[in-house]
Coordinates of C-alpha atoms and ligand atoms in Angstrom, one line a residue:
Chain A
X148 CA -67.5 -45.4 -7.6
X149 CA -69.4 -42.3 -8.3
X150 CA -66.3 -40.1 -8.9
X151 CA -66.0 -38.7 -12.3
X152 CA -67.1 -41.2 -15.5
X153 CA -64.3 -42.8 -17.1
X154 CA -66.1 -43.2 -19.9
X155 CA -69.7 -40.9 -21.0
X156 CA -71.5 -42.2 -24.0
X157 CA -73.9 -39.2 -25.0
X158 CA -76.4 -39.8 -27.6
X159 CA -74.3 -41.8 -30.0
X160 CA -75.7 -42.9 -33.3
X161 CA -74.6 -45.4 -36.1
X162 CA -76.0 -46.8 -39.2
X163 CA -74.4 -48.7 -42.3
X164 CA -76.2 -47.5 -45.6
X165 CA -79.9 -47.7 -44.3
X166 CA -79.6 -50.2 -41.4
X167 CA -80.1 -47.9 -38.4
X168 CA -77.5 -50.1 -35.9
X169 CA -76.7 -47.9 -32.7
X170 CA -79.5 -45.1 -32.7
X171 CA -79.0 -43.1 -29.5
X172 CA -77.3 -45.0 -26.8
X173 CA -76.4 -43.2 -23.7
X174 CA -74.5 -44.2 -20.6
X175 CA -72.0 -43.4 -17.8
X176 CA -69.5 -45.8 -16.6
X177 CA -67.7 -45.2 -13.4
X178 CA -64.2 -45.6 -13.1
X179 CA -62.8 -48.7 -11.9
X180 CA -66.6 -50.2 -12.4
X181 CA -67.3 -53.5 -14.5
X182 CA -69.9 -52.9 -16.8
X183 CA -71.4 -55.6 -18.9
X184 CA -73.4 -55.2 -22.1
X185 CA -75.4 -58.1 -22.9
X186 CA -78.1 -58.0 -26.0
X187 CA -78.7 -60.4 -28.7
X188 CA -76.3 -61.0 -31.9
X189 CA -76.0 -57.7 -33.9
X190 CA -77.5 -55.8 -32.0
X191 CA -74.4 -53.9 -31.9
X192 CA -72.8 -54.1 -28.7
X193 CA -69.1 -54.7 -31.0
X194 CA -70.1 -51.6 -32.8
X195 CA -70.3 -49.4 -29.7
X196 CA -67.1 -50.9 -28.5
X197 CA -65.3 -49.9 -31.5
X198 CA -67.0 -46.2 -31.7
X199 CA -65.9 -45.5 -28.1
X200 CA -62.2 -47.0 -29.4
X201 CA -62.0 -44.5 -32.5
X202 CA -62.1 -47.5 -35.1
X203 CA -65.7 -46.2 -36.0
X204 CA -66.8 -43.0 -36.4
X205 CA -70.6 -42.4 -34.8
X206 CA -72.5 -39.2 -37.0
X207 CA -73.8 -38.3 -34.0
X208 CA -73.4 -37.8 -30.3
X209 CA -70.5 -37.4 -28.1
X210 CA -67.5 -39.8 -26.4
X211 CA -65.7 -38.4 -23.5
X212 CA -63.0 -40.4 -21.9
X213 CA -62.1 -38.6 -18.8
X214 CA -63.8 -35.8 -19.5
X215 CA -62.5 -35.7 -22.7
X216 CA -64.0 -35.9 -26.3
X217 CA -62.7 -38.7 -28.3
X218 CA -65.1 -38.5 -31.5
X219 CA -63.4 -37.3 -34.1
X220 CA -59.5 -36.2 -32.6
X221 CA -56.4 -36.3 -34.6
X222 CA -54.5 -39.6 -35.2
X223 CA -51.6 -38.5 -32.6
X224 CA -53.9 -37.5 -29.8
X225 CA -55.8 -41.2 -30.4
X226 CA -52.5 -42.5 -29.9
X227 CA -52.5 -41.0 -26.5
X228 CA -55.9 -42.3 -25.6
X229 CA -55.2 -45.6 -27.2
X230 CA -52.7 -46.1 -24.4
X231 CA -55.7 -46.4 -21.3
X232 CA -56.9 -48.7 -23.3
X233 CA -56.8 -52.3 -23.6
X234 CA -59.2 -54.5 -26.1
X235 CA -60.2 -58.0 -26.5
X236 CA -61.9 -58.6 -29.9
X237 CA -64.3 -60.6 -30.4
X238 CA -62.2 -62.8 -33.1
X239 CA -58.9 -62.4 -31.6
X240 CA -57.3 -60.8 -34.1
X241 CA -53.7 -61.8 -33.1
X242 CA -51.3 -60.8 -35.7
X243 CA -50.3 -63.8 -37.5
X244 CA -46.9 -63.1 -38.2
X245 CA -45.7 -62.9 -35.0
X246 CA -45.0 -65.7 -32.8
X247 CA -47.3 -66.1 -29.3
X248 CA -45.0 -63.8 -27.2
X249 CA -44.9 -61.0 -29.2
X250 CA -48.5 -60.7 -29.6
X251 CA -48.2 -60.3 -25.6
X252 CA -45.8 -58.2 -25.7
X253 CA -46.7 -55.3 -28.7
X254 CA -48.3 -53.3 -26.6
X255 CA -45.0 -53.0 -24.7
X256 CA -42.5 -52.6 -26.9
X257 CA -44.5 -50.8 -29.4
X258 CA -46.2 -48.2 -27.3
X259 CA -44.5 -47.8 -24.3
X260 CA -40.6 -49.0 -25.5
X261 CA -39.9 -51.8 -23.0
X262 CA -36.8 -53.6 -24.4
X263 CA -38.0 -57.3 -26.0
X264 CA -36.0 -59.5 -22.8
X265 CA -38.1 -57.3 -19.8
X266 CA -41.8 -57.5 -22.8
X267 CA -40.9 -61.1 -23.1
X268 CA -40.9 -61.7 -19.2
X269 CA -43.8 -59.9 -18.7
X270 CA -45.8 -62.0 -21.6
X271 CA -44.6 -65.1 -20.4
X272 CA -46.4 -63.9 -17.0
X273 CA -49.8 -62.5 -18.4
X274 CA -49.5 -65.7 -20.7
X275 CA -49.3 -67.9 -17.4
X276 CA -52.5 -65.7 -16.0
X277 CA -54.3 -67.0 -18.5
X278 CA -53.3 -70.8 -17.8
X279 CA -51.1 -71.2 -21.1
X280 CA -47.8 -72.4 -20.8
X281 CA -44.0 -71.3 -21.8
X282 CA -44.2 -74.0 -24.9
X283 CA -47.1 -71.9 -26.1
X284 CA -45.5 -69.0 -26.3
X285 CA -42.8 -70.0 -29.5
X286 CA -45.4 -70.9 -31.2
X287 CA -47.5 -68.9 -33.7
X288 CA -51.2 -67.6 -33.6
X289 CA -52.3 -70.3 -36.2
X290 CA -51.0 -73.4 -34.5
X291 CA -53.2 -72.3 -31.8
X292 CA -56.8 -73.3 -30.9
X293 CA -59.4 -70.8 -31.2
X294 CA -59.9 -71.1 -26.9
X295 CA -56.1 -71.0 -27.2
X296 CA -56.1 -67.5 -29.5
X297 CA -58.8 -66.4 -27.4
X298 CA -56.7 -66.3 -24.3
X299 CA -53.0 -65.1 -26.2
X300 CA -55.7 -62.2 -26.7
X301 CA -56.9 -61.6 -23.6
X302 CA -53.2 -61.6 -22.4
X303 CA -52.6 -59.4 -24.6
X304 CA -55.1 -57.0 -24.0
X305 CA -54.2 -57.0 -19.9
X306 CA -50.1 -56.7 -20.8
X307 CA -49.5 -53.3 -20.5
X308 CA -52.3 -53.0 -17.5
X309 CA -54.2 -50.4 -19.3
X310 CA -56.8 -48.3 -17.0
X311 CA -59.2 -49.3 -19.5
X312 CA -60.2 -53.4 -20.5
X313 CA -62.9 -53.9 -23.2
X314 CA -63.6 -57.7 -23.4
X315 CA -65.6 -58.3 -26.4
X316 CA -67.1 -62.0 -25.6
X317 CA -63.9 -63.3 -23.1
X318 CA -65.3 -66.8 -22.1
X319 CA -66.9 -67.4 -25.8
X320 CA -65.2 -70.8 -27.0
X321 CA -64.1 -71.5 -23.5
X322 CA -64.5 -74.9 -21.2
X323 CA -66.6 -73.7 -18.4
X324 CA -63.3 -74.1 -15.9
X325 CA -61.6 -72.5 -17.9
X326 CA -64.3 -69.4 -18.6
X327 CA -64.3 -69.1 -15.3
X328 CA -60.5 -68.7 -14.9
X329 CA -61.0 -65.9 -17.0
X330 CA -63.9 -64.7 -15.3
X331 CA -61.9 -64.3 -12.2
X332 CA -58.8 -63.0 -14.3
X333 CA -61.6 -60.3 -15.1
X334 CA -62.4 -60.0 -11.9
X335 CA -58.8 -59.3 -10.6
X336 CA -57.8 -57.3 -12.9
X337 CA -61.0 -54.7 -12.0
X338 CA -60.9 -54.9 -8.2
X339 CA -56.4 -55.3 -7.7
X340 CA -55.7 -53.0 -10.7
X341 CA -58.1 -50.5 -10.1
X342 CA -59.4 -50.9 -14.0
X343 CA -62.3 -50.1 -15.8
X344 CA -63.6 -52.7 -17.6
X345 CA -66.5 -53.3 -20.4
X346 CA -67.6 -56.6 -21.4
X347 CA -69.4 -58.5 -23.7
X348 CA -71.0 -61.3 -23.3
X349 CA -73.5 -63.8 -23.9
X350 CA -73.0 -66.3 -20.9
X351 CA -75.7 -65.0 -18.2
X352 CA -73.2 -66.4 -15.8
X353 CA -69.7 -64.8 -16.3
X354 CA -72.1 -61.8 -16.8
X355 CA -73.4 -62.0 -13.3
X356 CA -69.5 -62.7 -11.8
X357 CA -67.5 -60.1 -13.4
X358 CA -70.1 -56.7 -13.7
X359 CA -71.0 -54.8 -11.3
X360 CA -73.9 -53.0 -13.4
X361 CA -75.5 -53.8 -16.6
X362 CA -77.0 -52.8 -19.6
X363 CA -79.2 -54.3 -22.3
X364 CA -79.2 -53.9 -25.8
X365 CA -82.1 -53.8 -28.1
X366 CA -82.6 -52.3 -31.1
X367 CA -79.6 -49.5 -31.0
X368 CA -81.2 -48.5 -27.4
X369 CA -79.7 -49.4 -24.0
X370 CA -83.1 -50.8 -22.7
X371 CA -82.4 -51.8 -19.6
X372 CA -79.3 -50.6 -16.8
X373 CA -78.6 -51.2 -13.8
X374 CA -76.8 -53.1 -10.9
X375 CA -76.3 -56.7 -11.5
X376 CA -78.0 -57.5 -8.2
X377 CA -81.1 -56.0 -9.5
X378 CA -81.3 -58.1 -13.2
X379 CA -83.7 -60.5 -11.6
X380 CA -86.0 -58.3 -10.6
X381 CA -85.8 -56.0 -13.6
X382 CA -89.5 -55.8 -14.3
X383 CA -88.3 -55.3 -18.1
X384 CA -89.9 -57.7 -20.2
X385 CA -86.9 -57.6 -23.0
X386 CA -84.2 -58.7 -20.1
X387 CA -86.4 -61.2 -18.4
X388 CA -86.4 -62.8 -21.9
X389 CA -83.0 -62.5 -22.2
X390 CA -81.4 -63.5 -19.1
X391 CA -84.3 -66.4 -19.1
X392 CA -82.7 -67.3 -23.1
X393 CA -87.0 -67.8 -24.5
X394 CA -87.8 -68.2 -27.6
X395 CA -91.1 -66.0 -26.9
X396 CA -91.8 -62.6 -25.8
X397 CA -91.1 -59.0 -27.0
X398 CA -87.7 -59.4 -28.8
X399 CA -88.6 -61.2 -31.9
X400 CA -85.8 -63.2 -33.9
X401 CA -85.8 -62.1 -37.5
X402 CA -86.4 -65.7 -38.5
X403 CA -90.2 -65.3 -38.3
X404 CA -91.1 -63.6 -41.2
Chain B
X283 CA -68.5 -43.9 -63.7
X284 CA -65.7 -41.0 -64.4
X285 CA -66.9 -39.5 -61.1
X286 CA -65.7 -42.6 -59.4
X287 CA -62.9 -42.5 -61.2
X288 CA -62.0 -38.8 -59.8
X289 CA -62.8 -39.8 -56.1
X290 CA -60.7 -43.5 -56.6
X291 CA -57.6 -41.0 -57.3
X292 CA -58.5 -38.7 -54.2
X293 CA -58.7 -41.7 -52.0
X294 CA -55.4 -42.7 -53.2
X295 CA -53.5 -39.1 -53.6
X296 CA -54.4 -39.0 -49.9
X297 CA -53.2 -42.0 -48.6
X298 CA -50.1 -41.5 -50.3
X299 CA -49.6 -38.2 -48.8
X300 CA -50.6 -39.2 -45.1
X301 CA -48.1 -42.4 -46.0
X302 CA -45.2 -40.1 -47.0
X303 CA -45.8 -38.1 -44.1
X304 CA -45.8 -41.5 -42.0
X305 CA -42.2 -42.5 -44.0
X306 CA -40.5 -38.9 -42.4
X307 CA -41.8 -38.9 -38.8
X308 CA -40.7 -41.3 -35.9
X309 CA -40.9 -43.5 -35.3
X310 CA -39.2 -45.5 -37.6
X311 CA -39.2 -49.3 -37.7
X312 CA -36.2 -50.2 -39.3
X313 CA -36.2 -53.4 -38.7
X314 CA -39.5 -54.1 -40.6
X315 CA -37.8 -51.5 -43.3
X316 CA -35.2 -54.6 -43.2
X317 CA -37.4 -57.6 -43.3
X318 CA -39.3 -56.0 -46.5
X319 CA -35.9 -54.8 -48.6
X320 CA -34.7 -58.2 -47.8
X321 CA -38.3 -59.9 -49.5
X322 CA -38.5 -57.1 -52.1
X323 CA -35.1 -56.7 -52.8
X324 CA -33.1 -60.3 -52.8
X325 CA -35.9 -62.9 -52.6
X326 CA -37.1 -61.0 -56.0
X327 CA -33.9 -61.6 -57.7
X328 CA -34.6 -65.1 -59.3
X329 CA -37.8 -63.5 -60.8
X330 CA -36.1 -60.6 -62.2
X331 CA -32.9 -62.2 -63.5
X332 CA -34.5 -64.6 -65.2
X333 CA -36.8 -62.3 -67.1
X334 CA -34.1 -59.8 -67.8
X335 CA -31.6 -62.4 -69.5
X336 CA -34.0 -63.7 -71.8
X337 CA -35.3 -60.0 -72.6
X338 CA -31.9 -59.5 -73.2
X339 CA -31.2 -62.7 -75.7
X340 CA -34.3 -62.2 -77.6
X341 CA -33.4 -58.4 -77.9
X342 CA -30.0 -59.4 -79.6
X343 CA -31.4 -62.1 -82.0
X344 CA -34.2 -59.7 -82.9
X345 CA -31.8 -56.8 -83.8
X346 CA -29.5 -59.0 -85.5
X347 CA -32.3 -60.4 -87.9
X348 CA -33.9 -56.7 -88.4
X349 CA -30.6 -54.7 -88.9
X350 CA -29.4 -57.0 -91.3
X351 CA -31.6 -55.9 -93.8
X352 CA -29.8 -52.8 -94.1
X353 CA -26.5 -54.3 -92.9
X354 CA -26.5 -51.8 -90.0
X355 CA -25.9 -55.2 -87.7
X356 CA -23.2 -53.4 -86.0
X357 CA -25.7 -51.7 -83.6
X358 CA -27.3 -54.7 -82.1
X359 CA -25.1 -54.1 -78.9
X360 CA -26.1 -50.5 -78.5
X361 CA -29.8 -51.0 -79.3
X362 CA -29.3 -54.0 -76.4
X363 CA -27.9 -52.0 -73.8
X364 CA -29.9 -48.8 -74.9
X365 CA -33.1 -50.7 -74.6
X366 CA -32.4 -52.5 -71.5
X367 CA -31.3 -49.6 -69.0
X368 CA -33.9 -47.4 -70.7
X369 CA -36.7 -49.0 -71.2
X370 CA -36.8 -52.9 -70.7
X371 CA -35.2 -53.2 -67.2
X372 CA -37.4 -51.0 -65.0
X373 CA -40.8 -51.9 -67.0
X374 CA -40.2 -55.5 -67.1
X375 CA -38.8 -56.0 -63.1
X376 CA -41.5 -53.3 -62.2
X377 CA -44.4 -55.1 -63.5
X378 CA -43.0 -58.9 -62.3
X379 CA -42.3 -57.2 -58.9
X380 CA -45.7 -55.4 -59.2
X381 CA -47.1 -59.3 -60.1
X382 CA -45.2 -60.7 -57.2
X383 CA -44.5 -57.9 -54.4
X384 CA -47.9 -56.1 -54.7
X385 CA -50.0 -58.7 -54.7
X386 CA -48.4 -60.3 -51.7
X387 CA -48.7 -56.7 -49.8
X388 CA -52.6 -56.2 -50.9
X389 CA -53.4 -60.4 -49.7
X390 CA -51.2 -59.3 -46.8
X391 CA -52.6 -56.5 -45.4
X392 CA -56.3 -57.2 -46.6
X393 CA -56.3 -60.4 -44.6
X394 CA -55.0 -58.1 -41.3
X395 CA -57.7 -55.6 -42.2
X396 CA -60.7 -58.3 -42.5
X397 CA -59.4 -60.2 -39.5
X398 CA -59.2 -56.7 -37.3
X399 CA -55.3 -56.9 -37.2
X400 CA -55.6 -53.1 -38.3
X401 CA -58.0 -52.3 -35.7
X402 CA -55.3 -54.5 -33.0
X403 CA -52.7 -52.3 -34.2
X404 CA -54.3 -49.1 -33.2
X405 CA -55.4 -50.2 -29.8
X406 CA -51.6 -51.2 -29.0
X407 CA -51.2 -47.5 -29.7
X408 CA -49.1 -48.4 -32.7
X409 CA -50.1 -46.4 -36.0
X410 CA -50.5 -48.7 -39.1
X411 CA -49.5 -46.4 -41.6
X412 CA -46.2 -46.1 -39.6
X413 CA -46.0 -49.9 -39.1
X414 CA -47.4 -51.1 -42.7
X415 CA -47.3 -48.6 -44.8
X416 CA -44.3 -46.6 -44.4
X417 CA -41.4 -49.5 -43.9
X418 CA -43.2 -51.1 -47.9
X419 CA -42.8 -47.7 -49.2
X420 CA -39.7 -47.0 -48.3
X421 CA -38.3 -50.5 -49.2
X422 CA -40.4 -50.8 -52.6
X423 CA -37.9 -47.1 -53.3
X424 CA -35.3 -48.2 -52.8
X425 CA -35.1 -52.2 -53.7
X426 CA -36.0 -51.4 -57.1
X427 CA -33.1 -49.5 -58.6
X428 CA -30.9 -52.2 -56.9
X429 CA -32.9 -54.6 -59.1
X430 CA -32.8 -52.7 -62.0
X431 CA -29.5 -52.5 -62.0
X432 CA -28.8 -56.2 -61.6
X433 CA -31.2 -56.6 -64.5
X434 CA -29.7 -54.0 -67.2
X435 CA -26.3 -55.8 -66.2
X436 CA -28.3 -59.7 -66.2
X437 CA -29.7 -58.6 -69.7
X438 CA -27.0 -56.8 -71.3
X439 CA -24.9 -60.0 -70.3
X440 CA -27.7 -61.7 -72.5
X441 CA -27.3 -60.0 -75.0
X442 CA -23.7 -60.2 -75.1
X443 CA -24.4 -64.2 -74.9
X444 CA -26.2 -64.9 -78.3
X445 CA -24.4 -61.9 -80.4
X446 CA -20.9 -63.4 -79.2
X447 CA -21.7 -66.9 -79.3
X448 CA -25.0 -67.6 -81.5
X449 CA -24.7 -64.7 -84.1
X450 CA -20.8 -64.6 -84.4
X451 CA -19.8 -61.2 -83.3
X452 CA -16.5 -60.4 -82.1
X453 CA -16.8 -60.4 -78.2
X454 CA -14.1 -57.6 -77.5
X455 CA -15.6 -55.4 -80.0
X456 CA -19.2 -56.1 -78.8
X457 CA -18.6 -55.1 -75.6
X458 CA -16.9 -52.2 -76.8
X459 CA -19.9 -50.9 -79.0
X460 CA -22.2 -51.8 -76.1
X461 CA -20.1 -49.3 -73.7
X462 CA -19.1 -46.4 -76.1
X463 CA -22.6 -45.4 -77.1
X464 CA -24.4 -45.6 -73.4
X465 CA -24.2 -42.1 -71.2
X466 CA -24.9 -42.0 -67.9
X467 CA -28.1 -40.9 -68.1
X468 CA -29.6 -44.3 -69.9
X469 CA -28.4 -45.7 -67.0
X470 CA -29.5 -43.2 -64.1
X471 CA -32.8 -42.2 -66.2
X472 CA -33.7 -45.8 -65.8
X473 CA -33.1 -46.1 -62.1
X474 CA -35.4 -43.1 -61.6
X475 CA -37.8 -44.9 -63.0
X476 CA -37.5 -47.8 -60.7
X477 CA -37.7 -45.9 -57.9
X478 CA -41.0 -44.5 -59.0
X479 CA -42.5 -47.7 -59.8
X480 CA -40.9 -49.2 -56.2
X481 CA -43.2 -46.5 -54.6
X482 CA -45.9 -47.5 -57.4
X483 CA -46.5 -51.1 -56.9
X484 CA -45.9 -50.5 -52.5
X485 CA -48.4 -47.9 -52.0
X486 CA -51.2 -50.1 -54.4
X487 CA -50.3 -53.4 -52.6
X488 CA -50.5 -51.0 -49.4
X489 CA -54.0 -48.8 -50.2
X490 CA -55.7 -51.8 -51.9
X491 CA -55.0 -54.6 -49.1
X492 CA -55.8 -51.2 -46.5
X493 CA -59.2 -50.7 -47.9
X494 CA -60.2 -54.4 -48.8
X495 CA -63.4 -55.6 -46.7
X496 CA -65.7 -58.5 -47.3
X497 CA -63.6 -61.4 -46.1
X498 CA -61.7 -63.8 -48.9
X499 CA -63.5 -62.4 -51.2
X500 CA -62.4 -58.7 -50.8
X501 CA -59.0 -59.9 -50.7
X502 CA -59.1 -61.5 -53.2
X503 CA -60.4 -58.5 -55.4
X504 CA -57.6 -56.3 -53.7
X505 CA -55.3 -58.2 -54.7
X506 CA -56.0 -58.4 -58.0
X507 CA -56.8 -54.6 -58.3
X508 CA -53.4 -54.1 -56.8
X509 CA -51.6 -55.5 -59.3
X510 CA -53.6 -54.5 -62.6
X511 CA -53.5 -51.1 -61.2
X512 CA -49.8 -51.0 -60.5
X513 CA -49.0 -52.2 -63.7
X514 CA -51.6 -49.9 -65.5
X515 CA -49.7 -47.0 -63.5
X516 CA -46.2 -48.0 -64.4
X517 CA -46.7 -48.3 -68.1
X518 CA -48.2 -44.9 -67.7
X519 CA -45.8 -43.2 -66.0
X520 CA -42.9 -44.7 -68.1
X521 CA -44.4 -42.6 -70.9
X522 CA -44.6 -39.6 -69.0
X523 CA -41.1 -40.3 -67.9
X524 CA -39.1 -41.2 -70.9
X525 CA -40.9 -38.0 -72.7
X526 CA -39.7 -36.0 -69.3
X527 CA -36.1 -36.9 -69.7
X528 CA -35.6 -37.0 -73.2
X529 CA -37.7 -34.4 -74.2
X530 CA -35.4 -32.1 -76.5
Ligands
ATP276 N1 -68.1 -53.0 -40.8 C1 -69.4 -53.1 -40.9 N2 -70.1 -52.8 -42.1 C2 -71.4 -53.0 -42.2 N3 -72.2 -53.4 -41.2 C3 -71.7 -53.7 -40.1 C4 -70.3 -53.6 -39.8 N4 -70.0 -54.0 -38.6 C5 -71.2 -54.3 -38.0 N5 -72.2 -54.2 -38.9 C6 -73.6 -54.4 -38.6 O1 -73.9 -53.8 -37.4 C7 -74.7 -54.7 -36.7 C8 -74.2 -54.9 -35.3 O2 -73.0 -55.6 -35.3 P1 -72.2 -56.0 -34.0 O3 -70.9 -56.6 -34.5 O4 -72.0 -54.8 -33.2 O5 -73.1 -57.0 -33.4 P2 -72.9 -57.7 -31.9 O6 -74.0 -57.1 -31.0 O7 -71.5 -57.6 -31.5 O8 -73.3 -59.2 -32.2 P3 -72.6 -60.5 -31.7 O9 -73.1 -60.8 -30.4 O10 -73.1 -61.5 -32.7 O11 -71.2 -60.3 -31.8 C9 -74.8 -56.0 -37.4 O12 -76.2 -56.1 -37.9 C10 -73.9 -55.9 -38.6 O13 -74.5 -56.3 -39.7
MG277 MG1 -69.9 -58.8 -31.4

C-alpha cells in the first residue's frame, strides 16, 4: 500500500470570513487504502472533503490526485478528475426531480454515456447492494426515508465504481444491521474493487471495520494518524477522549462559556 | 452601495458569458432543452392569453373614448394592433413569464444549490451550467417570441371583440384598418424583444437560484430578487430597444 499516494493533502488552509476552519492539514493516503477521519461536529472534516473534490477552493496549500494538482484547474480538466471520483454527502443530496433509478444511474449516463436500459440494470444492482428493493427504485427521492435517501446515495456514489469513494457519514441515520451492511458494502468495495476510500464518521465502530488508518480532527489540524490497530493505544489525549465519547478532557465543547 | 452595484453586474456579465459559452459547446441536453420549452413555452400560455386579451379589450375601449374627442375614432384598430406587437405583448408576457418562469427557476435551482444538488452534479462529472443553465437559456429564447406571437394575435383579437361588437365598428373594415397600417417590423421588432427578455428572465431565475445560500430563507430572497430584477431589466431594455429600432 505504500505505492504512490492517491491522494496528498499539503498544507491546506480554509477560513469563512474570520472563522479559521481547516488551518494546515496535511496527509497522504495510499491508494486502495481506507482512511477514516473522525473529529467532532465542525470541525471540518466535510470541508476538507469538498476542498479535495474542487467544490471549495482552499487559499492555501496544495491537492494532488495522482500526482497531480487539483487546486485551482480549469472546469474541463475537473471534469476529468471528477470521474475517479465517487461522493456520499453528508445530506444525500439526491436530485429531487428524478425518480430513485436515475439518481443511480447519472453518473452513468451523464458522464460515461451508458444507454438508460444497461444504467438502469446496473442501478437496480448497486440499489440491491444496498438492501433496497426494485419497488424502490420508481419511486422518487422525497417519498423516501432519510435511512432510505441515505442508501439511494450511497448507491449512487459506488455506480460507476469510481477509483475514488468519499463517504461523508455512511451509517449516520442507519439501524445498526443495517449500518453494518454498509460497513461491509464499504468494506467490499475497498478490498474487491481495489478503491480508495475516505470516510466520515462518527460511529467508533464502523470506524474501526471499514479504515485501515485514521486521522483525528481538531481545530483545523490532523492531531492524531495512524493505523486503526493502534487508536487504542494512541497516547493522544484528544483521541482517547474521542474514541472514549467524555464529556471531560482537552477538547472543550463550546457550550461552556 | 454603487460599488456593489458595479460588482452585482460583473458577477452577472460573467455568468452569462460562461452560460452562453455552456449553450454552444456539447454536450447538449436536448431533452431537458425539451422539458423546459414545453413548461416555458405551452404551460405559460393560459397566463399570457389571458393577460393579452384583456390588454387588448381595454386598449380598444380606451382609444375609442380618447379618439372620439377629436373624432379621429377610426384609428382605434391601428393604435390596437400598433401597441400590442410593439409594445404591450412582449412587456406584458415578459414580465408574467418573468413572475411565473423566473421565479420557479431561482426556487428551483436555489433549493439544489442549498441542498448540495449543485455540488452532486459536479461529482457525477456533469457540468451544471451545461445541465441548468444552458437548456433555461436556450428555451427562455426561444419560447418567448412563440408567446408573443400568440399574444399580439390573442390581443389584437380583443380588440377586434369590443370595437366590433361593444363600440359598433364595422368588422370587415376594422380588420382592414388593423392590417393596412402594421409593417413587418412592429411585428418582428416585437419578437426581438421577446427573445431578449426570454434570455432576461432565464439567466436571473438561473444566476439568482445559482448563488442563493442560507437555506429557505436564501431562496426565498432569490427568488424574489429574480423576478424584481428581471422585470426591472426588461422595462429597461424595452426602452433601449424601441429607441434602437425606431430611432430616425
Ligand atoms: N459554506 C459554508 N459557509 C460558511 N461556513 C461554513 C460553510 N461550510 C462549512 N462552514 C463552517 O465550517 C465549519 C466546518 O464545517 P464542516 O461541515 O466541515 O463540519 P463537519 O466536521 O463535517 O461537522 P459534522 O460532523 O457536524 O458534519 C463549521 O463551523 C461551519 O460553520
Ligand atoms: Mg460534516
Amino acid at each position: 500500500m505504500t505505492r504512490q499516494p492517491k491522494i496528498q493533502l499539503i498544507d491546506i488552509h480554509k477560513s469563512f470570513g474570520h472563522k479559521k476552519v481547516l488551518d494546515g492539514v496535511t496527509v497522504d493516503i495510499g491508494t486502495g487504502e481506507s482512511f477514516v477521519i473522525i473529529g467532532g461536529s465542525g470541525s471540518g472534516k466535510s470541508v476538507t472533503l469538498k476542498c479535495i473534490l474542487g467544490l471549495m477552493r482552499p487559499e492555501r496549500g496544495s491537492i494532488l490526485v495522482d500526482g497531480r494538482e487539483v487546486v485551482g484547474v480549469p472546469a474541463r480538466q475537473r471534469e476529468e478528475v471528477m470521474k475517479k471520483f465517487g461522493m456520499l454527502f453528508q445530506g444525500s443530496a439526491l436530485f429531487d426531480s428524478l425518480p430513485v433509478w436515475e439518481n443511480v444511474a447519472f453518473g452513468l449516463m451523464q458522464g460515461r454515456h451508458m444507454d438508460r436500459r444497461t444504467a438502469r440494470r446496473k442501478a437496480l444492482e448497486k440499489l440491491a447492494q444496498v438492501g433496497l428493493g426494485k419497488d424502490v427504485a420508481e419511486l422518487s427521492p422525497s417519498e423516501l426515508s432519510g435511512g432510505m435517501q441515505k442508501r439511494v446515495a450511497l448507491a449512487r456514489a459506488i455506480a460507476a465504481e469510481p477509483e475514488i469513494l468519499f463517504f461523508d457519514e455512511p451509517t449516520t441515520g442507519l439501524d445498526p444491521i443495517m449500518a453494518d451492511v454498509i460497513n461491509d458494502l464499504i468494506v467490499k468495495c475497498v478490498r474487491e474493487l481495489g478503491a480508495t476510500a475516505v470516510s466520515i464518521t462518527h460511529d467508533m465502530h464502523s470506524a474501526r471495520k471499514i479504515s485501515d488508518r485514521m486521522a483525528m480532527l481538531y481545530h483545523g489540524k490532523l492531531v492524531w494518524v495512524g493505523p486503526t490497530a493502534d487508536v487504542d493505544q494512541a497516547d493522544n489525549p484528544y483521541v482517547d477522549q474521542f474514541i472514549h465519547g467524555r464529556a471531560d478532557g482537552p477538547i472543550k465543547m463550546e457550550i461552556r462559556h | 452601495m454603487f460599488l456593489d452595484f458595479l460588482q452585482y453586474c460583473g458577477r452577472l456579465a460573467i455568468f452569462a458569458g460562461v452560460a452562453v459559452y455552456h449553450c454552444l459547446r456539447p454536450p447538449i441536453y436536448f431533452r431537458l432543452i425539451g422539458t423546459q420549452m414545453l413548461e416555458i413555452g405551452y404551460f405559460s400560455l393560459p397566463v399570457v392569453g389571458l393577460t393579452a386579451i384583456f390588454t387588448g379589450m381595454v386598449l380598444a375601449l380606451q382609444s375609442h373614448t380618447g379618439f372620439a374627442r377629436f373624432s379621429a375614432e377610426g384609428a382605434v384598430a391601428t393604435v390596437v394592433v400598433i401597441s400590442m406587437t410593439r409594445e404591450l405583448g412582449p412587456v406584458l408576457a415578459g414580465l408574467m413569464v418573468a413572475g411565473r418562469i423566473g421565479a420557479a427557476m431561482a426556487a428551483e435551482i436555489g433549493t439544489m444549490r442549498v441542498t448540495e444538488q449543485i455540488d452532486a452534479l459536479t461529482t457525477l462529472s456533469t457540468n451544471p451550467f451545461k445541465y441548468l443553465v444552458a437548456p433555461r437559456l436556450i428555451a427562455g429564447l426561444a419560447m418567448l417570441p412563440f408567446l408573443v406571437l400568440v399574444a399580439d394575435i390573442i390581443g389584437v383579437f380583443g380588440g377586434f371583440l369590443v370595437g366590433a361588437y361593444q363600440l359598433g365598428y364595422n368588422p370587415a373594415t376594422y380588420i382592414h384598418s388593423s392590417w393596412d397600417y402594421l409593417k413587418p417590423m412592429d411585428v418582428v421588432s416585437g419578437l426581438v424583444k421577446a427573445a431578449v427578455f426570454g434570455f432576461l428572465i432565464s439567466l436571473l431565475g438561473c444566476f439568482n437560484g445559482y448563488h442563493s445560500r442560507g437555506g429557505a430563507q436564501g431562496v426565498g430572497q432569490a427568488t424574489t430578487n429574480a423576478v424584481v430584477s428581471a422585470s426591472i431589466l426588461i422595462l429597461t431594455t424595452n426602452y433601449i430597444l424601441t429607441a434602437l429600432f425606431f430611432n430616425k
